[in-house]
PDB file of C-alpha atoms in Angstrom:
ATOM      1  CA  MET A   1      21.308  -8.228  -3.614  1.00  0.00           C
ATOM      2  CA  ASP A   2      20.892 -10.194  -0.393  1.00  0.00           C
ATOM      3  CA  GLY A   3      18.162 -12.728  -0.957  1.00  0.00           C
ATOM      4  CA  THR A   4      15.859 -14.395  -3.453  1.00  0.00           C
ATOM      5  CA  GLY A   5      12.268 -15.466  -3.606  1.00  0.00           C
ATOM      6  CA  PRO A   6      10.721 -18.000  -5.951  1.00  0.00           C
ATOM      7  CA  ASP A   7      10.156 -15.467  -8.723  1.00  0.00           C
ATOM      8  CA  TRP A   8      11.741 -12.243  -7.578  1.00  0.00           C
ATOM      9  CA  THR A   9      14.958 -11.024  -6.055  1.00  0.00           C
ATOM     10  CA  VAL A  10      14.927  -9.152  -2.770  1.00  0.00           C
ATOM     11  CA  GLN A  11      17.181  -6.114  -2.676  1.00  0.00           C
ATOM     12  CA  THR A  12      18.061  -3.854   0.233  1.00  0.00           C
ATOM     13  CA  VAL A  13      18.494  -0.155  -0.519  1.00  0.00           C
ATOM     14  CA  SER A  14      20.030   2.163   2.071  1.00  0.00           C
ATOM     15  CA  LEU A  15      18.301   5.466   2.805  1.00  0.00           C
ATOM     16  CA  PRO A  16      18.953   7.965   5.606  1.00  0.00           C
ATOM     17  CA  GLY A  17      17.912   6.300   8.863  1.00  0.00           C
ATOM     18  CA  GLY A  18      17.524   2.740   7.600  1.00  0.00           C
ATOM     19  CA  THR A  19      16.904   0.491   4.625  1.00  0.00           C
ATOM     20  CA  VAL A  20      14.113  -0.277   2.180  1.00  0.00           C
ATOM     21  CA  SER A  21      13.397  -3.878   1.283  1.00  0.00           C
ATOM     22  CA  LEU A  22      12.577  -4.059  -2.415  1.00  0.00           C
ATOM     23  CA  ARG A  23      11.217  -7.017  -4.360  1.00  0.00           C
ATOM     24  CA  VAL A  24      12.277  -6.880  -7.983  1.00  0.00           C
ATOM     25  CA  TRP A  25      11.053  -8.862 -10.954  1.00  0.00           C
ATOM     26  CA  SER A  26      13.931  -8.219 -13.349  1.00  0.00           C
ATOM     27  CA  ASN A  27      13.006  -7.857 -17.022  1.00  0.00           C
ATOM     28  CA  PRO A  28      15.641  -5.657 -18.714  1.00  0.00           C
ATOM     29  CA  GLY A  29      14.367  -3.525 -21.532  1.00  0.00           C
ATOM     30  CA  LYS A  30      10.753  -3.567 -20.372  1.00  0.00           C
ATOM     31  CA  PRO A  31       9.033  -0.541 -18.788  1.00  0.00           C
ATOM     32  CA  ARG A  32       9.715  -0.149 -15.078  1.00  0.00           C
ATOM     33  CA  LEU A  33       6.634  -0.467 -12.884  1.00  0.00           C
ATOM     34  CA  ALA A  34       6.605   0.457  -9.198  1.00  0.00           C
ATOM     35  CA  PHE A  35       3.844  -1.000  -7.029  1.00  0.00           C
ATOM     36  CA  LEU A  36       3.076   0.321  -3.528  1.00  0.00           C
ATOM     37  CA  HIS A  37       1.142  -1.837  -1.088  1.00  0.00           C
ATOM     38  CA  ALA A  38      -1.711  -1.070   1.297  1.00  0.00           C
ATOM     39  CA  ASN A  39      -1.457  -0.134   4.970  1.00  0.00           C
ATOM     40  CA  GLY A  40      -0.640  -3.116   7.159  1.00  0.00           C
ATOM     41  CA  PHE A  41       0.418  -5.302   4.232  1.00  0.00           C
ATOM     42  CA  CYS A  42       3.713  -5.783   2.362  1.00  0.00           C
ATOM     43  CA  ALA A  43       4.930  -6.373  -1.177  1.00  0.00           C
ATOM     44  CA  SER A  44       4.820 -10.178  -0.896  1.00  0.00           C
ATOM     45  CA  ALA A  45       1.020 -10.131  -0.549  1.00  0.00           C
ATOM     46  CA  TYR A  46       0.667  -9.170  -4.226  1.00  0.00           C
ATOM     47  CA  ARG A  47       2.787 -11.966  -5.703  1.00  0.00           C
ATOM     48  CA  GLN A  48      -0.077 -13.384  -7.792  1.00  0.00           C
ATOM     49  CA  VAL A  49      -0.742  -9.962  -9.303  1.00  0.00           C
ATOM     50  CA  PHE A  50       2.936  -9.476 -10.127  1.00  0.00           C
ATOM     51  CA  GLU A  51       3.215 -12.895 -11.766  1.00  0.00           C
ATOM     52  CA  LYS A  52       0.653 -11.852 -14.371  1.00  0.00           C
ATOM     53  CA  LEU A  53       2.505  -8.594 -15.130  1.00  0.00           C
ATOM     54  CA  ALA A  54       6.096  -9.781 -14.984  1.00  0.00           C
ATOM     55  CA  GLY A  55       6.300 -10.649 -18.684  1.00  0.00           C
ATOM     56  CA  ASP A  56       5.570  -7.056 -19.713  1.00  0.00           C
ATOM     57  CA  TYR A  57       7.240  -5.018 -16.965  1.00  0.00           C
ATOM     58  CA  GLU A  58      10.257  -4.857 -14.740  1.00  0.00           C
ATOM     59  CA  ILE A  59       8.540  -4.651 -11.358  1.00  0.00           C
ATOM     60  CA  TYR A  60       9.802  -2.840  -8.256  1.00  0.00           C
ATOM     61  CA  ALA A  61       7.712  -3.441  -5.134  1.00  0.00           C
ATOM     62  CA  PRO A  62       9.057  -1.884  -1.921  1.00  0.00           C
ATOM     63  CA  ASP A  63       7.958  -2.611   1.608  1.00  0.00           C
ATOM     64  CA  LEU A  64       6.915   0.830   2.814  1.00  0.00           C
ATOM     65  CA  ARG A  65       8.259   2.390   6.012  1.00  0.00           C
ATOM     66  CA  GLY A  66       7.048   0.423   9.028  1.00  0.00           C
ATOM     67  CA  HIS A  67       6.138  -2.624   6.912  1.00  0.00           C
ATOM     68  CA  GLY A  68       7.745  -5.867   5.837  1.00  0.00           C
ATOM     69  CA  ALA A  69      11.528  -6.002   6.029  1.00  0.00           C
ATOM     70  CA  THR A  70      12.079  -2.248   5.633  1.00  0.00           C
ATOM     71  CA  THR A  71      13.929  -0.803   8.639  1.00  0.00           C
ATOM     72  CA  LEU A  72      13.235   2.933   8.315  1.00  0.00           C
ATOM     73  CA  PRO A  73      12.050   4.268  11.707  1.00  0.00           C
ATOM     74  CA  ALA A  74       8.303   4.260  12.276  1.00  0.00           C
ATOM     75  CA  ASP A  75       7.332   6.425  15.251  1.00  0.00           C
ATOM     76  CA  ALA A  76       3.578   6.035  15.640  1.00  0.00           C
ATOM     77  CA  GLY A  77       3.366   8.848  18.179  1.00  0.00           C
ATOM     78  CA  MET A  78       4.810  11.407  15.745  1.00  0.00           C
ATOM     79  CA  HIS A  79       3.075  10.236  12.565  1.00  0.00           C
ATOM     80  CA  ARG A  80       0.874  12.893  10.929  1.00  0.00           C
ATOM     81  CA  SER A  81       0.897  12.432   7.162  1.00  0.00           C
ATOM     82  CA  TRP A  82       1.433   9.974   4.329  1.00  0.00           C
ATOM     83  CA  GLY A  83       3.806  12.539   2.886  1.00  0.00           C
ATOM     84  CA  ILE A  84       6.564  10.605   4.652  1.00  0.00           C
ATOM     85  CA  TYR A  85       6.054   7.806   2.131  1.00  0.00           C
ATOM     86  CA  VAL A  86       6.345  10.246  -0.767  1.00  0.00           C
ATOM     87  CA  THR A  87       9.658  11.446   0.646  1.00  0.00           C
ATOM     88  CA  ASP A  88      10.804   7.833   0.965  1.00  0.00           C
ATOM     89  CA  MET A  89       9.847   7.014  -2.620  1.00  0.00           C
ATOM     90  CA  MET A  90      11.645  10.063  -3.994  1.00  0.00           C
ATOM     91  CA  ALA A  91      14.741   9.058  -2.031  1.00  0.00           C
ATOM     92  CA  LEU A  92      14.436   5.469  -3.250  1.00  0.00           C
ATOM     93  CA  TRP A  93      14.268   6.456  -6.909  1.00  0.00           C
ATOM     94  CA  GLY A  94      17.204   8.770  -6.328  1.00  0.00           C
ATOM     95  CA  GLN A  95      19.258   5.899  -4.951  1.00  0.00           C
ATOM     96  CA  LEU A  96      18.251   3.591  -7.796  1.00  0.00           C
ATOM     97  CA  GLY A  97      19.001   6.265 -10.392  1.00  0.00           C
ATOM     98  CA  PHE A  98      15.668   6.264 -12.219  1.00  0.00           C
ATOM     99  CA  VAL A  99      12.013   7.190 -11.932  1.00  0.00           C
ATOM    100  CA  PRO A 100       9.598   4.366 -12.844  1.00  0.00           C
ATOM    101  CA  ASP A 101       7.755   4.584 -16.140  1.00  0.00           C
ATOM    102  CA  ALA A 102       4.558   3.650 -14.314  1.00  0.00           C
ATOM    103  CA  MET A 103       3.379   3.596 -10.719  1.00  0.00           C
ATOM    104  CA  ALA A 104       0.574   1.527  -9.302  1.00  0.00           C
ATOM    105  CA  GLY A 105      -0.646   0.938  -5.810  1.00  0.00           C
ATOM    106  CA  HIS A 106      -3.405  -0.278  -3.554  1.00  0.00           C
ATOM    107  CA  SER A 107      -5.220   1.763  -0.903  1.00  0.00           C
ATOM    108  CA  MET A 108      -2.607   3.806   1.004  1.00  0.00           C
ATOM    109  CA  GLY A 109      -0.081   2.767  -1.643  1.00  0.00           C
ATOM    110  CA  ALA A 110      -2.329   4.110  -4.408  1.00  0.00           C
ATOM    111  CA  THR A 111      -2.663   7.475  -2.683  1.00  0.00           C
ATOM    112  CA  THR A 112       1.096   7.539  -2.126  1.00  0.00           C
ATOM    113  CA  ALA A 113       1.665   6.830  -5.831  1.00  0.00           C
ATOM    114  CA  LEU A 114      -0.675   9.711  -6.718  1.00  0.00           C
ATOM    115  CA  MET A 115       1.144  12.123  -4.409  1.00  0.00           C
ATOM    116  CA  THR A 116       4.584  10.949  -5.540  1.00  0.00           C
ATOM    117  CA  ALA A 117       3.594  11.631  -9.155  1.00  0.00           C
ATOM    118  CA  ALA A 118       2.481  15.103  -8.084  1.00  0.00           C
ATOM    119  CA  ARG A 119       5.849  15.695  -6.406  1.00  0.00           C
ATOM    120  CA  LEU A 120       7.556  14.731  -9.657  1.00  0.00           C
ATOM    121  CA  ALA A 121       5.281  17.110 -11.564  1.00  0.00           C
ATOM    122  CA  ARG A 122       6.125  19.981  -9.216  1.00  0.00           C
ATOM    123  CA  GLU A 123       9.806  19.305  -9.845  1.00  0.00           C
ATOM    124  CA  GLY A 124       9.259  19.455 -13.601  1.00  0.00           C
ATOM    125  CA  ARG A 125       9.991  15.764 -14.129  1.00  0.00           C
ATOM    126  CA  THR A 126       8.193  13.206 -16.267  1.00  0.00           C
ATOM    127  CA  ILE A 127       4.915  12.031 -14.747  1.00  0.00           C
ATOM    128  CA  PRO A 128       4.576   8.234 -14.710  1.00  0.00           C
ATOM    129  CA  ALA A 129       1.445   6.476 -15.876  1.00  0.00           C
ATOM    130  CA  LEU A 130      -0.737   5.780 -12.843  1.00  0.00           C
ATOM    131  CA  ALA A 131      -2.951   2.775 -12.034  1.00  0.00           C
ATOM    132  CA  LEU A 132      -4.622   3.272  -8.666  1.00  0.00           C
ATOM    133  CA  ILE A 133      -6.526   0.467  -6.942  1.00  0.00           C
ATOM    134  CA  GLU A 134      -8.905   1.748  -4.298  1.00  0.00           C
ATOM    135  CA  PRO A 135      -6.998   4.956  -3.465  1.00  0.00           C
ATOM    136  CA  VAL A 136      -7.947   6.414  -0.103  1.00  0.00           C
ATOM    137  CA  ILE A 137      -9.797   9.675  -0.767  1.00  0.00           C
ATOM    138  CA  LEU A 138     -11.723  10.586   2.382  1.00  0.00           C
ATOM    139  CA  PRO A 139     -14.224  13.389   3.099  1.00  0.00           C
ATOM    140  CA  ARG A 140     -12.461  16.761   3.122  1.00  0.00           C
ATOM    141  CA  PRO A 141     -13.156  17.484   6.838  1.00  0.00           C
ATOM    142  CA  VAL A 142     -10.962  14.487   7.769  1.00  0.00           C
ATOM    143  CA  TYR A 143      -7.977  16.214   6.166  1.00  0.00           C
ATOM    144  CA  TRP A 144      -8.879  19.629   7.587  1.00  0.00           C
ATOM    145  CA  LEU A 145      -8.988  18.187  11.124  1.00  0.00           C
ATOM    146  CA  ALA A 146      -5.697  16.330  10.631  1.00  0.00           C
ATOM    147  CA  ARG A 147      -3.967  19.562   9.566  1.00  0.00           C
ATOM    148  CA  SER A 148      -5.463  21.574  12.418  1.00  0.00           C
ATOM    149  CA  PRO A 149      -4.185  22.109  15.981  1.00  0.00           C
ATOM    150  CA  PHE A 150      -6.948  19.703  17.055  1.00  0.00           C
ATOM    151  CA  PHE A 151      -5.341  16.695  15.370  1.00  0.00           C
ATOM    152  CA  ALA A 152      -4.981  14.902  18.709  1.00  0.00           C
ATOM    153  CA  LEU A 153      -8.775  14.814  19.087  1.00  0.00           C
ATOM    154  CA  ASN A 154      -8.850  12.197  16.354  1.00  0.00           C
ATOM    155  CA  ARG A 155      -6.612   9.778  18.253  1.00  0.00           C
ATOM    156  CA  ASN A 156      -8.327   6.411  18.650  1.00  0.00           C
ATOM    157  CA  ARG A 157     -11.684   7.727  17.410  1.00  0.00           C
ATOM    158  CA  MET A 158     -11.625   5.883  14.082  1.00  0.00           C
ATOM    159  CA  PRO A 159     -13.067   2.388  14.575  1.00  0.00           C
ATOM    160  CA  ILE A 160     -10.577   0.924  12.104  1.00  0.00           C
ATOM    161  CA  ALA A 161      -7.671   2.415  14.087  1.00  0.00           C
ATOM    162  CA  ARG A 162      -9.034   1.079  17.375  1.00  0.00           C
ATOM    163  CA  GLN A 163      -9.410  -2.343  15.769  1.00  0.00           C
ATOM    164  CA  ALA A 164      -5.808  -2.241  14.530  1.00  0.00           C
ATOM    165  CA  ARG A 165      -4.472  -1.409  17.997  1.00  0.00           C
ATOM    166  CA  ARG A 166      -6.315  -4.418  19.424  1.00  0.00           C
ATOM    167  CA  ARG A 167      -4.967  -6.771  16.764  1.00  0.00           C
ATOM    168  CA  ARG A 168      -3.365  -9.974  18.000  1.00  0.00           C
ATOM    169  CA  ASN A 169       0.383  -9.804  17.528  1.00  0.00           C
ATOM    170  CA  GLY A 170       2.257 -12.999  18.345  1.00  0.00           C
ATOM    171  CA  TRP A 171       2.328 -16.657  17.318  1.00  0.00           C
ATOM    172  CA  PRO A 172       4.575 -19.617  18.101  1.00  0.00           C
ATOM    173  CA  ASP A 173       5.131 -20.370  14.396  1.00  0.00           C
ATOM    174  CA  ARG A 174       3.996 -19.465  10.874  1.00  0.00           C
ATOM    175  CA  GLU A 175       1.440 -22.254  10.669  1.00  0.00           C
ATOM    176  CA  ALA A 176      -0.276 -21.087  13.861  1.00  0.00           C
ATOM    177  CA  ALA A 177      -0.577 -17.614  12.364  1.00  0.00           C
ATOM    178  CA  ARG A 178      -1.925 -19.032   9.099  1.00  0.00           C
ATOM    179  CA  GLN A 179      -4.564 -21.091  10.886  1.00  0.00           C
ATOM    180  CA  ARG A 180      -5.641 -18.114  12.981  1.00  0.00           C
ATOM    181  CA  TYR A 181      -6.066 -15.882   9.946  1.00  0.00           C
ATOM    182  CA  ALA A 182      -7.704 -18.595   7.838  1.00  0.00           C
ATOM    183  CA  LYS A 183     -10.533 -18.862  10.390  1.00  0.00           C
ATOM    184  CA  HIS A 184     -11.288 -15.136  10.208  1.00  0.00           C
ATOM    185  CA  PRO A 185     -14.310 -14.239   8.040  1.00  0.00           C
ATOM    186  CA  GLY A 186     -12.404 -11.327   6.510  1.00  0.00           C
ATOM    187  CA  PHE A 187     -10.031 -13.737   4.769  1.00  0.00           C
ATOM    188  CA  ALA A 188     -12.709 -16.106   3.478  1.00  0.00           C
ATOM    189  CA  ARG A 189     -12.931 -14.309   0.120  1.00  0.00           C
ATOM    190  CA  TRP A 190      -9.183 -14.249  -0.513  1.00  0.00           C
ATOM    191  CA  ALA A 191      -7.931 -16.277  -3.461  1.00  0.00           C
ATOM    192  CA  PRO A 192      -6.064 -19.494  -2.620  1.00  0.00           C
ATOM    193  CA  GLY A 193      -2.426 -18.851  -1.754  1.00  0.00           C
ATOM    194  CA  VAL A 194      -2.718 -15.109  -1.104  1.00  0.00           C
ATOM    195  CA  LEU A 195      -2.775 -15.499   2.680  1.00  0.00           C
ATOM    196  CA  GLU A 196       0.445 -17.504   2.525  1.00  0.00           C
ATOM    197  CA  ASP A 197       2.000 -14.864   0.276  1.00  0.00           C
ATOM    198  CA  TYR A 198       1.066 -12.138   2.768  1.00  0.00           C
ATOM    199  CA  LEU A 199       2.478 -14.033   5.732  1.00  0.00           C
ATOM    200  CA  GLU A 200       5.742 -14.653   3.863  1.00  0.00           C
ATOM    201  CA  GLY A 201       6.640 -10.976   4.287  1.00  0.00           C
ATOM    202  CA  GLY A 202       4.072  -9.941   6.868  1.00  0.00           C
ATOM    203  CA  LEU A 203       5.637 -11.765   9.821  1.00  0.00           C
ATOM    204  CA  LYS A 204       9.023 -11.354  11.440  1.00  0.00           C
ATOM    205  CA  ALA A 205      10.974 -12.825  14.355  1.00  0.00           C
ATOM    206  CA  ALA A 206       9.744 -11.438  17.658  1.00  0.00           C
ATOM    207  CA  GLY A 207      13.143 -10.872  19.247  1.00  0.00           C
ATOM    208  CA  ALA A 208      13.968 -10.812  22.935  1.00  0.00           C
ATOM    209  CA  ALA A 209      12.209  -7.490  23.506  1.00  0.00           C
ATOM    210  CA  VAL A 210       8.787  -9.100  23.227  1.00  0.00           C
ATOM    211  CA  GLY A 211       9.366 -10.943  26.497  1.00  0.00           C
ATOM    212  CA  ASP A 212       6.995 -13.821  25.742  1.00  0.00           C
ATOM    213  CA  GLY A 213       8.574 -17.142  24.827  1.00  0.00           C
ATOM    214  CA  ASP A 214       5.395 -18.288  23.043  1.00  0.00           C
ATOM    215  CA  LYS A 215       5.530 -15.365  20.625  1.00  0.00           C
ATOM    216  CA  LYS A 216       8.290 -16.301  18.228  1.00  0.00           C
ATOM    217  CA  LEU A 217       6.719 -14.445  15.291  1.00  0.00           C
ATOM    218  CA  ILE A 218       5.017 -11.037  15.265  1.00  0.00           C
ATOM    219  CA  LEU A 219       3.521  -8.788  12.604  1.00  0.00           C
ATOM    220  CA  ALA A 220       6.124  -6.983  10.517  1.00  0.00           C
ATOM    221  CA  CYS A 221       3.839  -3.939  10.589  1.00  0.00           C
ATOM    222  CA  ASP A 222       3.363  -3.038  14.241  1.00  0.00           C
ATOM    223  CA  PRO A 223      -0.375  -2.606  14.938  1.00  0.00           C
ATOM    224  CA  ALA A 224       0.391   0.794  16.493  1.00  0.00           C
ATOM    225  CA  TRP A 225       1.923   1.964  13.188  1.00  0.00           C
ATOM    226  CA  GLU A 226      -0.978   0.554  11.191  1.00  0.00           C
ATOM    227  CA  ALA A 227      -3.404   2.461  13.433  1.00  0.00           C
ATOM    228  CA  ALA A 228      -1.353   5.649  13.178  1.00  0.00           C
ATOM    229  CA  ASN A 229      -1.512   5.426   9.386  1.00  0.00           C
ATOM    230  CA  TYR A 230      -5.297   5.472   9.487  1.00  0.00           C
ATOM    231  CA  GLU A 231      -5.213   8.615  11.623  1.00  0.00           C
ATOM    232  CA  ALA A 232      -2.318  10.399   9.882  1.00  0.00           C
ATOM    233  CA  GLN A 233      -4.345  12.317   7.300  1.00  0.00           C
ATOM    234  CA  ALA A 234      -2.551  15.680   7.170  1.00  0.00           C
ATOM    235  CA  HIS A 235      -1.539  15.127   3.524  1.00  0.00           C
ATOM    236  CA  ASN A 236      -3.486  16.627   0.606  1.00  0.00           C
ATOM    237  CA  PRO A 237      -4.544  14.138  -2.081  1.00  0.00           C
ATOM    238  CA  ASP A 238      -6.853  16.739  -3.651  1.00  0.00           C
ATOM    239  CA  ALA A 239      -3.908  18.967  -4.494  1.00  0.00           C
ATOM    240  CA  ALA A 240      -2.102  15.975  -5.992  1.00  0.00           C
ATOM    241  CA  ALA A 241      -5.157  15.054  -8.047  1.00  0.00           C
ATOM    242  CA  ARG A 242      -5.340  18.520  -9.590  1.00  0.00           C
ATOM    243  CA  LEU A 243      -1.830  18.040 -10.934  1.00  0.00           C
ATOM    244  CA  VAL A 244      -1.731  14.424 -12.109  1.00  0.00           C
ATOM    245  CA  ALA A 245      -5.143  12.707 -12.035  1.00  0.00           C
ATOM    246  CA  GLY A 246      -5.289  13.045 -15.804  1.00  0.00           C
ATOM    247  CA  HIS A 247      -2.530  10.434 -15.970  1.00  0.00           C
ATOM    248  CA  ALA A 248      -4.471   7.941 -13.827  1.00  0.00           C
ATOM    249  CA  HIS A 249      -6.699   4.945 -14.283  1.00  0.00           C
ATOM    250  CA  VAL A 250      -8.581   4.163 -11.071  1.00  0.00           C
ATOM    251  CA  LEU A 251     -10.222   0.953  -9.873  1.00  0.00           C
ATOM    252  CA  GLN A 252     -13.051   1.308  -7.351  1.00  0.00           C
ATOM    253  CA  ALA A 253     -14.526  -1.587  -5.390  1.00  0.00           C
ATOM    254  CA  GLY A 254     -18.263  -2.115  -5.249  1.00  0.00           C
ATOM    255  CA  HIS A 255     -18.407  -2.323  -1.454  1.00  0.00           C
ATOM    256  CA  GLY A 256     -16.257  -1.149   1.422  1.00  0.00           C
ATOM    257  CA  SER A 257     -14.551   1.349  -0.869  1.00  0.00           C
ATOM    258  CA  THR A 258     -12.100   3.904   0.514  1.00  0.00           C
ATOM    259  CA  LEU A 259     -12.542   6.026  -2.614  1.00  0.00           C
ATOM    260  CA  MET A 260     -15.271   8.057  -0.948  1.00  0.00           C
ATOM    261  CA  ARG A 261     -15.041  10.973  -3.398  1.00  0.00           C
ATOM    262  CA  PRO A 262     -14.310   9.583  -6.876  1.00  0.00           C
ATOM    263  CA  ARG A 263     -15.153  12.991  -8.317  1.00  0.00           C
ATOM    264  CA  ALA A 264     -11.975  14.319  -6.685  1.00  0.00           C
ATOM    265  CA  LEU A 265     -10.082  12.301  -9.318  1.00  0.00           C
ATOM    266  CA  THR A 266     -12.450  12.073 -12.280  1.00  0.00           C
ATOM    267  CA  ARG A 267     -13.003  15.841 -12.453  1.00  0.00           C
ATOM    268  CA  TYR A 268      -9.329  16.163 -13.381  1.00  0.00           C
ATOM    269  CA  GLY A 269      -9.380  13.442 -15.998  1.00  0.00           C
ATOM    270  CA  ALA A 270      -8.914  10.144 -14.152  1.00  0.00           C
ATOM    271  CA  ARG A 271     -10.636   7.202 -15.836  1.00  0.00           C
ATOM    272  CA  LEU A 272     -12.703   5.176 -13.385  1.00  0.00           C
ATOM    273  CA  THR A 273     -13.561   1.463 -13.470  1.00  0.00           C
ATOM    274  CA  ARG A 274     -15.818  -0.224 -10.921  1.00  0.00           C
ATOM    275  CA  MET A 275     -15.779  -3.894  -9.948  1.00  0.00           C
ATOM    276  CA  ASP A 276     -19.076  -4.116  -8.123  1.00  0.00           C
ATOM    277  CA  ASP A 277     -18.616  -7.657  -6.847  1.00  0.00           C
ATOM    278  CA  LEU A 278     -15.280  -6.975  -5.138  1.00  0.00           C
ATOM    279  CA  GLY A 279     -14.375  -5.229  -1.897  1.00  0.00           C
ATOM    280  CA  HIS A 280     -11.548  -2.958  -0.846  1.00  0.00           C
ATOM    281  CA  LEU A 281      -9.109  -5.890  -0.786  1.00  0.00           C
ATOM    282  CA  ALA A 282      -9.753  -6.643  -4.459  1.00  0.00           C
ATOM    283  CA  PRO A 283      -6.124  -7.651  -5.214  1.00  0.00           C
ATOM    284  CA  MET A 284      -6.386 -10.364  -2.558  1.00  0.00           C
ATOM    285  CA  GLN A 285      -9.857 -11.495  -3.611  1.00  0.00           C
ATOM    286  CA  ALA A 286      -9.311 -11.613  -7.376  1.00  0.00           C
ATOM    287  CA  PRO A 287      -5.612 -11.175  -8.217  1.00  0.00           C
ATOM    288  CA  ASP A 288      -6.044 -12.377 -11.819  1.00  0.00           C
ATOM    289  CA  ARG A 289      -8.814  -9.865 -12.568  1.00  0.00           C
ATOM    290  CA  VAL A 290      -6.965  -7.033 -10.878  1.00  0.00           C
ATOM    291  CA  ALA A 291      -3.792  -7.895 -12.795  1.00  0.00           C
ATOM    292  CA  ALA A 292      -5.771  -7.866 -16.051  1.00  0.00           C
ATOM    293  CA  TRP A 293      -7.183  -4.447 -15.162  1.00  0.00           C
ATOM    294  CA  LEU A 294      -3.706  -3.156 -14.312  1.00  0.00           C
ATOM    295  CA  SER A 295      -2.356  -4.404 -17.622  1.00  0.00           C
ATOM    296  CA  GLY A 296      -5.079  -2.614 -19.566  1.00  0.00           C
ATOM    297  CA  ALA A 297      -4.829   0.543 -17.488  1.00  0.00           C
ATOM    298  CA  LEU A 298      -1.086   0.763 -17.967  1.00  0.00           C
ATOM    299  CA  ARG A 299      -1.543   0.280 -21.724  1.00  0.00           C
ATOM    300  CA  GLY A 300      -3.939   3.211 -21.656  1.00  0.00           C
ATOM    301  CA  ASP A 301      -7.071   1.238 -22.504  1.00  0.00           C
ATOM    302  CA  ASP A 302     -10.327   3.103 -21.939  1.00  0.00           C
TER     303      ASP A 302
END
């Protein structure tokens, strides 16, 4: 253990090629819950959600490769599939010596949790309970193109990827970053305190390589890696759903949802809940409500 937060401990776990930064809410004897964050975010952004769950679970929230304080290499130019995160999670559980009793996640993290559960199923191991917030399930042709020899044609064609590559990345201090984000309309619906929680793990020291003395802090998730994640769709969530969707509760937002084909999950037994007044960033907009949904989903409530 090499650091502490106000409510959690921060652990560093060594894996081949680097380390994983892991926030842990210790609660011995309670079920172990792993939570995987969305693309471009980090575990600290979900602190308010975790606070509501920490009495009933021992929570393990890693910063995924290329995010937060995790140091595993993130080569945007070679990135093709979210399967790399599944491999990382399997290695992480191997190092920790257990598989979580439950896995939850948001957006890319939700899809990674689904695919990690499928990997466990293929290996004949116990399938964790799943609670998936806005999993990314795109139209099938997106995945077909990403797995084809024409993958490169998709580079910088997605508007969200182009936007990520243009993202500002440098501030003189944390308060300057907070003020910049607070003025953005996209953050207006976030619950009080969530922006500060995100920036706690979402910024890092720029280092000498940046070459700009005014940029003392930069994003912990390089915008190039964030963009590459949007484009790296060579994985197969449909195959994972066939194996383990029956173990899943799924939360879909009412607008801006990335769950474009809910039937891909519900046809195999996933139980779907909609929150029509929330968007894709539901955990940031209404952490208390999302935590309450997670609690019920993990109990198996219908």
